[in-house]
């Protein structure tokens, strides 16, 4: 027979079939005798009737036969509190059993059970019902976006069907047997509209479940669909479907009686409606998959194709990309290589391929958290050396053509320290050399004028001294004194600064150097002792 219940000492021994019947009644709340037979095709109907009668006689199940205008209605069964205690393994109930459900509840609950039976029996062989939740389990709370009000939807059912490919198809189900008022229908529509607008489905579902409205007439179905569409909009991901099979629920899974929204053209079956509700999600998945494929192809291209990486790095290098990991010299060399649209040479390609191998996330140009390998470091060092040699050559050409003044000397010291000239400095070499030549010419004129004035000034100083002092100091001593008083040194240009009698600004004395003729700096120092007299 089976195991005995511990709910009460007066509970008779129960077979496995008895326990299965009680479990089904607790899950579905109401089942008809015919539905029990459909769910248990392996058990003879006569046996089921006998076991149900026995459960009812022992107070474990309630049973009644509602009124029907034509013919006899099947027995409707529901679990008593004692029966639920047996299923749940809880203590015996106190306070007596609940009253017999009213006929409207029985009819509605049996209708929901009929949907379960239809889905279990009439779906294609490779399609199966994976979830079937009643109102208590299907309830979902959410927050209305505009008012931050806490709301909830409580569909009669939530169902999930797995298609032939194993993809889930889900839906909320509302069953209307013609007794729901227009006001109640409007409230239902508003609730689902708020749910869709708040995108509350994202908290529990990968895509928005369809809303299936099963009612008694097509006009009633269209009215509900129109109300939902009016409130939520036609571009909503909430697909609302309706059918008029509330009196023929055994056919709800196979009949092409499902309307999509409130459109007039065409109807489909249940699977077609659920597939349509999933379509936006599948299209999104396809777009995401295509995007991932494109991104992966782009990652591989950036790692393996130096030309592609060069196009991505041009702007990033200008903003200081890579200096912390690759070093300033290497990034300066890369930036120089990527100026303009010239094709890369072999040295540049090798260096960029080394950089591509160091990218942990090429799309974000994110470098790996490690030091470059010896081969990577070598490839970058060769690139730096190539640019250094090229810039030295360019500087020598300018110096040979126009001479080497302070600006070119500063550029040379920079290169001798192993640092590269930037693009602006490199492009301005000819301008710097030309300016140095012009400044040197002005310097030569000032020096020539100074030397003439210097002789006169030294003679004047000598006359102010006596004969003995004049011979002791000598003419060269007076020249050195003039140099000490009038000449200055520019620390930036490392050039002697001569007085300019024609200058318009500066100190009142015109016999003292005030501004560097090369860089215009007024920050000058006195000549060192060794430099005095060597003008």
XYZ file of C-alpha atoms in Angstrom:
535
model
C 0.000 0.000 0.000
C 2.402 2.832 1.014
C 3.416 4.976 3.938
C 1.007 6.294 6.605
C 0.521 9.977 7.395
C 1.529 11.377 10.746
C -0.972 14.256 10.659
C -3.348 12.498 13.014
C -3.771 9.058 14.520
C -7.192 8.740 12.842
C -5.813 9.277 9.321
C -6.062 5.955 7.463
C -3.022 4.476 5.752
C -2.419 6.257 2.441
C -1.060 4.744 -0.741
C 1.434 6.449 -3.058
C -1.507 7.225 -5.367
C -3.406 8.844 -2.478
C -0.404 11.037 -1.681
C 0.039 11.958 -5.341
C -3.620 12.990 -5.573
C -3.317 15.125 -2.425
C -0.114 16.684 -3.737
C -1.812 17.571 -7.054
C -4.777 19.071 -5.239
C -2.494 21.175 -3.025
C -0.561 22.407 -6.056
C -3.542 23.209 -8.265
C -6.079 24.098 -5.513
C -8.947 22.623 -7.565
C -8.987 19.678 -9.957
C -11.938 17.961 -11.576
C -12.191 14.218 -11.690
C -11.637 14.351 -15.454
C -8.509 16.473 -15.034
C -7.069 14.021 -12.528
C -7.664 11.234 -15.035
C -5.928 13.252 -17.779
C -2.898 13.970 -15.575
C -2.664 10.266 -14.563
C -3.338 8.380 -17.801
C -1.542 5.299 -16.474
C -4.112 4.897 -13.671
C -7.601 3.524 -14.510
C -10.330 6.158 -14.112
C -12.284 3.784 -11.874
C -9.333 3.509 -9.472
C -8.978 7.290 -9.344
C -12.676 7.719 -8.574
C -12.440 5.190 -5.755
C -9.348 6.800 -4.198
C -10.887 10.290 -4.429
C -14.086 9.076 -2.804
C -12.085 7.518 0.002
C -10.023 10.717 0.519
C -13.227 12.750 0.681
C -14.812 10.354 3.190
C -11.739 10.636 5.428
C -11.769 14.426 5.373
C -8.584 14.777 3.336
C -10.220 16.247 0.230
C -13.322 18.287 -0.420
C -15.618 17.315 -3.261
C -18.670 18.813 -4.952
C -20.463 18.760 -8.286
C -21.371 22.320 -9.359
C -24.597 23.067 -11.169
C -24.508 22.908 -14.961
C -27.311 23.924 -17.295
C -26.730 20.965 -19.562
C -25.512 17.539 -18.516
C -23.679 16.704 -15.323
C -20.588 18.470 -14.181
C -17.671 16.305 -13.033
C -16.732 16.240 -9.403
C -14.506 19.180 -8.374
C -11.954 18.298 -5.712
C -9.828 20.509 -3.475
C -7.557 19.808 -0.471
C -8.921 20.218 3.019
C -6.758 21.669 5.771
C -6.215 18.137 7.014
C -5.168 17.001 3.557
C -2.728 19.896 3.203
C -1.223 19.020 6.598
C -0.571 15.509 5.316
C 1.145 16.846 2.170
C 3.218 19.422 4.024
C 4.065 17.178 6.963
C 2.649 19.763 9.363
C 0.672 19.362 12.591
C -3.023 18.477 12.498
C -5.176 21.553 11.817
C -7.197 23.157 14.610
C -10.466 25.001 14.453
C -12.174 22.774 11.910
C -11.997 22.807 8.147
C -12.521 25.759 5.812
C -15.936 26.220 4.263
C -16.739 24.847 0.825
C -15.458 27.189 -1.941
C -18.082 29.165 -3.794
C -18.998 28.045 -7.337
C -17.253 30.986 -9.042
C -13.972 30.158 -7.328
C -14.340 26.476 -8.191
C -15.052 27.269 -11.815
C -12.137 29.708 -12.132
C -9.652 27.451 -10.309
C -10.738 24.438 -12.349
C -10.266 26.525 -15.509
C -6.671 27.264 -14.559
C -6.128 23.567 -13.922
C -7.628 22.846 -17.354
C -4.947 25.089 -18.895
C -2.332 22.970 -17.125
C -3.871 19.779 -18.480
C -4.020 21.238 -21.988
C -0.376 22.260 -21.892
C 0.704 18.877 -20.572
C -1.313 16.907 -23.126
C -1.503 18.915 -26.340
C 1.874 20.566 -26.772
C 4.126 19.043 -29.495
C 6.263 16.130 -28.369
C 9.527 18.093 -28.217
C 7.924 21.036 -26.428
C 7.314 20.778 -22.692
C 5.874 22.770 -19.817
C 8.693 23.680 -17.410
C 6.956 26.103 -14.997
C 3.352 26.488 -13.959
C 2.836 28.881 -11.043
C -0.469 30.002 -9.534
C -1.272 33.508 -8.318
C 0.644 33.324 -5.043
C 3.899 32.239 -6.679
C 3.393 34.330 -9.831
C 2.938 37.621 -7.964
C 5.644 40.203 -8.735
C 6.179 43.448 -6.848
C 7.704 46.489 -8.554
C 8.042 50.259 -8.206
C 6.234 52.687 -10.513
C 8.868 54.908 -12.123
C 7.013 58.237 -11.994
C 5.561 58.116 -8.482
C 7.954 55.605 -6.812
C 4.790 53.859 -5.631
C 5.060 50.196 -4.705
C 2.829 48.075 -6.930
C 2.386 44.424 -7.819
C 0.956 42.298 -10.568
C -0.763 39.071 -9.544
C -1.534 37.072 -12.693
C -3.688 33.986 -12.423
C -0.773 31.980 -13.792
C 2.818 32.249 -14.838
C 3.820 29.616 -17.367
C 7.125 28.760 -18.999
C 7.402 26.434 -21.956
C 10.622 25.031 -23.360
C 10.562 24.901 -27.164
C 12.147 22.238 -29.357
C 15.536 23.976 -29.079
C 15.337 24.303 -25.305
C 14.582 28.039 -25.377
C 12.190 29.253 -22.652
C 8.888 30.862 -23.697
C 7.151 32.558 -20.800
C 3.847 34.311 -20.190
C 1.485 35.719 -17.590
C -2.027 34.310 -17.917
C -5.291 36.006 -16.985
C -8.446 33.867 -17.184
C -11.757 35.699 -17.475
C -14.937 33.610 -17.498
C -17.052 36.644 -18.357
C -17.570 37.680 -14.747
C -14.803 40.318 -14.550
C -16.193 43.868 -14.610
C -14.948 46.489 -17.083
C -13.483 48.424 -14.180
C -11.549 45.390 -13.036
C -10.344 44.750 -16.577
C -9.139 48.360 -16.797
C -7.277 48.000 -13.491
C -5.610 44.836 -14.735
C -4.556 46.581 -17.957
C -3.164 49.565 -16.017
C -1.181 47.307 -13.712
C 0.516 45.469 -16.565
C 1.154 48.775 -18.362
C 2.948 50.130 -15.268
C 4.892 46.870 -14.993
C 6.042 47.131 -18.601
C 6.937 50.830 -18.400
C 9.002 50.211 -15.262
C 10.774 47.307 -17.023
C 10.206 45.388 -13.816
C 10.506 42.099 -15.692
C 14.285 42.638 -15.842
C 14.533 41.677 -12.175
C 13.285 38.113 -12.772
C 13.165 37.308 -16.483
C 15.622 37.502 -19.389
C 12.879 39.059 -21.518
C 9.409 40.454 -20.957
C 6.874 37.595 -20.677
C 3.806 37.778 -22.873
C 0.435 38.615 -21.358
C -2.156 35.988 -22.310
C -5.769 37.029 -21.787
C -8.209 34.141 -22.054
C -11.858 35.189 -22.098
C -15.241 34.192 -23.460
C -15.657 36.301 -26.627
C -13.414 37.809 -29.267
C -14.823 41.298 -28.716
C -14.011 41.085 -25.005
C -10.477 39.944 -25.848
C -9.983 42.832 -28.304
C -11.292 45.325 -25.759
C -8.736 44.219 -23.161
C -5.886 44.197 -25.676
C -6.807 47.703 -26.854
C -6.829 48.960 -23.237
C -3.328 47.586 -22.577
C -1.930 48.915 -25.871
C -3.407 52.353 -25.230
C -1.667 52.638 -21.878
C 1.676 51.010 -22.588
C 2.133 51.917 -26.280
C 2.724 49.755 -29.296
C 6.503 49.902 -29.009
C 6.441 48.165 -25.631
C 8.157 44.804 -25.174
C 4.998 43.534 -23.454
C 3.211 41.505 -26.129
C -0.463 41.149 -25.181
C -2.397 38.265 -26.734
C -6.033 37.336 -26.343
C -8.316 34.461 -27.250
C -11.976 33.500 -26.720
C -11.356 29.927 -25.533
C -12.362 30.338 -21.882
C -15.153 27.766 -22.447
C -12.887 25.498 -24.493
C -9.674 25.588 -22.533
C -8.661 22.103 -23.645
C -7.972 23.648 -27.074
C -6.076 26.736 -25.871
C -2.642 25.355 -26.773
C -3.434 24.204 -30.317
C -6.160 26.440 -31.755
C -5.086 29.384 -33.937
C -7.331 31.741 -32.019
C -4.772 33.997 -30.388
C -4.854 37.689 -31.308
C -1.585 39.642 -31.159
C -2.296 43.032 -29.574
C -5.543 44.456 -30.968
C -4.672 44.078 -34.643
C -7.414 42.840 -36.920
C -5.330 40.767 -39.293
C -4.315 37.221 -38.511
C -4.359 34.890 -35.549
C -1.857 32.339 -34.341
C -1.600 29.446 -31.920
C -0.170 29.652 -28.427
C 3.375 28.715 -29.393
C 3.328 31.243 -32.233
C 2.240 33.959 -29.815
C 4.944 33.056 -27.282
C 7.625 32.914 -29.971
C 6.536 36.369 -31.142
C 6.873 37.743 -27.609
C 10.417 36.348 -27.420
C 11.403 37.706 -30.846
C 12.794 41.079 -29.590
C 14.975 39.190 -27.115
C 16.254 36.808 -29.795
C 16.971 39.724 -32.119
C 18.823 41.480 -29.297
C 20.818 38.297 -28.642
C 21.690 38.062 -32.337
C 22.847 41.670 -32.338
C 24.892 41.056 -29.190
C 26.418 37.905 -30.679
C 27.244 39.778 -33.890
C 28.742 42.593 -31.828
C 30.831 40.118 -29.824
C 32.059 38.495 -33.041
C 32.971 41.896 -34.466
C 34.720 42.875 -31.249
C 36.671 39.624 -31.133
C 37.709 40.065 -34.762
C 38.755 43.631 -33.981
C 40.735 42.450 -30.935
C 42.606 39.936 -33.057
C 43.178 42.531 -35.787
C 44.624 45.033 -33.311
C 46.926 42.382 -31.861
C 48.189 41.085 -35.199
C 47.896 43.977 -37.674
C 50.265 46.910 -36.940
C 48.481 49.142 -39.470
C 45.162 48.687 -37.638
C 46.770 49.360 -34.253
C 48.475 52.450 -35.653
C 45.132 53.931 -36.675
C 43.789 53.433 -33.127
C 46.890 54.755 -31.349
C 47.369 58.061 -33.186
C 45.050 60.115 -31.023
C 45.710 58.145 -27.827
C 49.458 58.722 -27.979
C 48.899 62.463 -28.185
C 47.043 62.220 -24.863
C 49.955 60.459 -23.147
C 48.828 56.857 -23.595
C 51.292 54.116 -22.586
C 54.001 56.204 -20.942
C 53.688 54.480 -17.567
C 54.127 51.018 -19.063
C 56.162 51.547 -22.241
C 58.212 54.530 -21.144
C 58.315 58.077 -22.464
C 61.010 57.453 -25.095
C 59.124 54.521 -26.608
C 55.798 56.354 -26.706
C 57.478 59.432 -28.216
C 58.988 57.212 -30.897
C 55.620 55.595 -31.611
C 53.958 58.983 -31.877
C 56.598 60.144 -34.349
C 56.084 56.998 -36.402
C 52.349 57.562 -36.603
C 52.453 61.179 -37.765
C 50.943 61.486 -41.225
C 49.600 58.707 -43.397
C 52.886 57.175 -44.592
C 53.097 53.407 -44.661
C 54.934 51.796 -41.795
C 58.434 50.484 -42.326
C 59.638 47.143 -40.977
C 61.051 48.626 -37.754
C 57.783 50.435 -37.005
C 55.710 47.350 -37.800
C 57.798 45.221 -35.485
C 57.472 47.755 -32.644
C 53.697 48.034 -33.095
C 53.336 44.267 -33.207
C 55.201 44.110 -29.887
C 52.771 46.670 -28.450
C 49.835 44.636 -29.798
C 51.143 41.601 -27.911
C 51.105 43.614 -24.689
C 47.420 44.531 -24.930
C 45.229 42.675 -22.472
C 42.099 44.406 -23.814
C 42.824 45.749 -27.291
C 39.464 47.494 -27.710
C 40.167 49.644 -24.659
C 43.902 49.795 -25.501
C 44.585 48.447 -22.005
C 48.110 47.130 -21.497
C 48.969 44.042 -19.480
C 50.186 44.593 -15.942
C 53.762 43.482 -16.549
C 57.072 44.782 -17.799
C 57.854 44.312 -21.508
C 59.689 41.116 -22.431
C 63.227 41.292 -23.792
C 62.007 40.959 -27.387
C 59.339 43.627 -26.875
C 61.832 45.956 -25.219
C 64.293 45.400 -28.051
C 61.706 46.172 -30.729
C 60.836 49.460 -29.028
C 64.507 50.356 -28.418
C 65.321 49.847 -32.116
C 62.473 52.204 -33.006
C 63.785 54.853 -30.573
C 67.317 54.478 -31.976
C 66.070 54.880 -35.538
C 64.290 58.131 -34.717
C 67.322 59.421 -32.762
C 69.586 58.782 -35.730
C 67.122 60.456 -38.081
C 66.820 63.524 -35.859
C 70.589 63.821 -35.385
C 70.990 63.752 -39.142
C 68.361 66.431 -39.573
C 69.995 68.642 -36.923
C 73.434 68.264 -38.541
C 71.996 69.290 -41.889
C 70.498 72.466 -40.417
C 73.700 73.283 -38.502
C 75.794 72.813 -41.631
C 73.447 74.986 -43.662
C 72.851 77.845 -41.211
C 75.250 77.332 -38.356
C 74.619 76.144 -34.808
C 73.296 78.677 -32.362
C 71.777 78.364 -28.885
C 68.518 76.804 -30.038
C 70.204 74.066 -32.035
C 72.654 73.471 -29.207
C 69.754 72.869 -26.815
C 68.226 70.434 -29.302
C 71.557 68.632 -29.615
C 71.935 68.241 -25.842
C 68.405 66.839 -25.690
C 69.210 64.232 -28.325
C 72.562 63.394 -26.718
C 70.630 62.587 -23.539
C 68.694 59.936 -25.481
C 65.425 61.884 -25.653
C 63.566 62.508 -28.882
C 62.427 65.841 -30.201
C 58.704 66.256 -30.447
C 56.965 66.856 -33.722
C 56.767 70.616 -33.192
C 60.426 70.888 -32.231
C 61.450 68.742 -35.170
C 59.363 70.705 -37.638
C 60.788 73.951 -36.221
C 64.474 73.052 -36.619
C 64.874 75.085 -39.790
C 63.064 78.011 -38.181
C 65.230 77.758 -35.073
C 68.398 77.645 -37.161
C 67.289 80.638 -39.213
C 66.465 82.605 -36.073
C 69.814 81.661 -34.539
C 71.559 82.962 -37.664
C 69.642 86.253 -37.553
C 70.342 86.663 -33.841
C 74.006 85.815 -34.382
C 74.242 88.562 -37.014
C 72.727 91.058 -34.579
C 75.088 89.759 -31.904
C 78.049 90.329 -34.225
C 77.018 93.914 -34.907
C 76.581 94.615 -31.194
C 79.951 93.024 -30.430
C 81.674 95.075 -33.085
C 80.146 98.301 -31.724
C 80.951 97.249 -28.190
C 84.582 96.542 -28.977
C 85.034 100.030 -30.444
C 83.315 101.671 -27.457
C 85.249 99.387 -25.099
C 88.591 100.717 -26.328
C 87.456 104.268 -25.814
C 86.031 103.513 -22.388
C 89.192 101.677 -21.277
C 91.289 104.694 -22.336
C 88.989 107.019 -20.407
C 89.295 104.870 -17.284
C 93.065 104.898 -17.585
C 93.174 108.677 -17.682
C 91.341 108.826 -14.406
C 94.247 107.038 -12.706
C 97.669 108.320 -12.018
C 100.698 107.423 -14.099
C 101.906 104.701 -11.775
C 98.440 103.096 -11.359
C 97.820 103.298 -15.103
C 101.013 101.373 -15.846
C 100.430 98.905 -12.982
C 96.886 98.000 -14.140
C 97.662 98.129 -17.815
C 95.388 98.617 -20.742
C 94.133 94.991 -20.577
C 93.101 95.486 -16.980
C 90.987 98.454 -17.916
C 89.417 96.414 -20.751
C 88.555 93.665 -18.239
C 86.986 96.216 -15.933
C 84.816 97.520 -18.751
C 83.754 93.935 -19.527
C 82.917 93.316 -15.878
C 80.731 96.381 -15.734
C 78.996 96.099 -19.108
C 78.809 92.421 -20.185
C 76.463 89.771 -18.866
C 75.911 86.032 -19.452
C 72.576 84.382 -20.412
C 72.422 81.076 -18.576
C 69.779 79.769 -20.953
C 71.598 80.467 -24.212
C 75.100 80.392 -22.671
C 75.913 83.437 -24.790
C 77.633 86.705 -23.812
C 75.121 89.556 -23.796
C 76.386 92.916 -25.154
C 74.960 96.330 -24.346
C 72.578 97.752 -26.920
C 72.715 101.544 -26.928
C 69.622 101.669 -29.144
C 67.332 99.625 -26.934
C 64.008 101.250 -26.052
C 63.316 99.580 -22.706
C 65.250 98.413 -19.670
C 67.644 100.095 -17.187
C 68.539 103.760 -17.751
C 72.202 102.932 -18.423
C 72.851 101.990 -22.049
C 76.382 100.775 -21.349
C 75.217 97.665 -19.433
C 73.739 94.542 -21.094
C 70.033 94.141 -20.231
C 68.441 91.494 -22.509
C 69.733 88.433 -24.307
C 69.853 89.046 -28.035
C 68.994 85.359 -28.749
C 66.166 84.461 -26.386
C 65.106 87.885 -25.065
C 65.609 86.824 -21.445
C 66.352 89.542 -18.891
C 67.623 87.029 -16.317
C 71.362 87.544 -16.715
C 74.437 86.927 -14.580
C 77.851 88.501 -14.421
C 80.607 86.918 -16.435
C 82.813 84.454 -14.582
C 86.340 85.652 -13.929
C 87.726 83.390 -16.644
C 85.359 84.915 -19.181
C 86.281 88.527 -18.522
C 88.441 89.901 -21.282
C 87.688 87.046 -23.688
C 84.893 88.847 -25.544
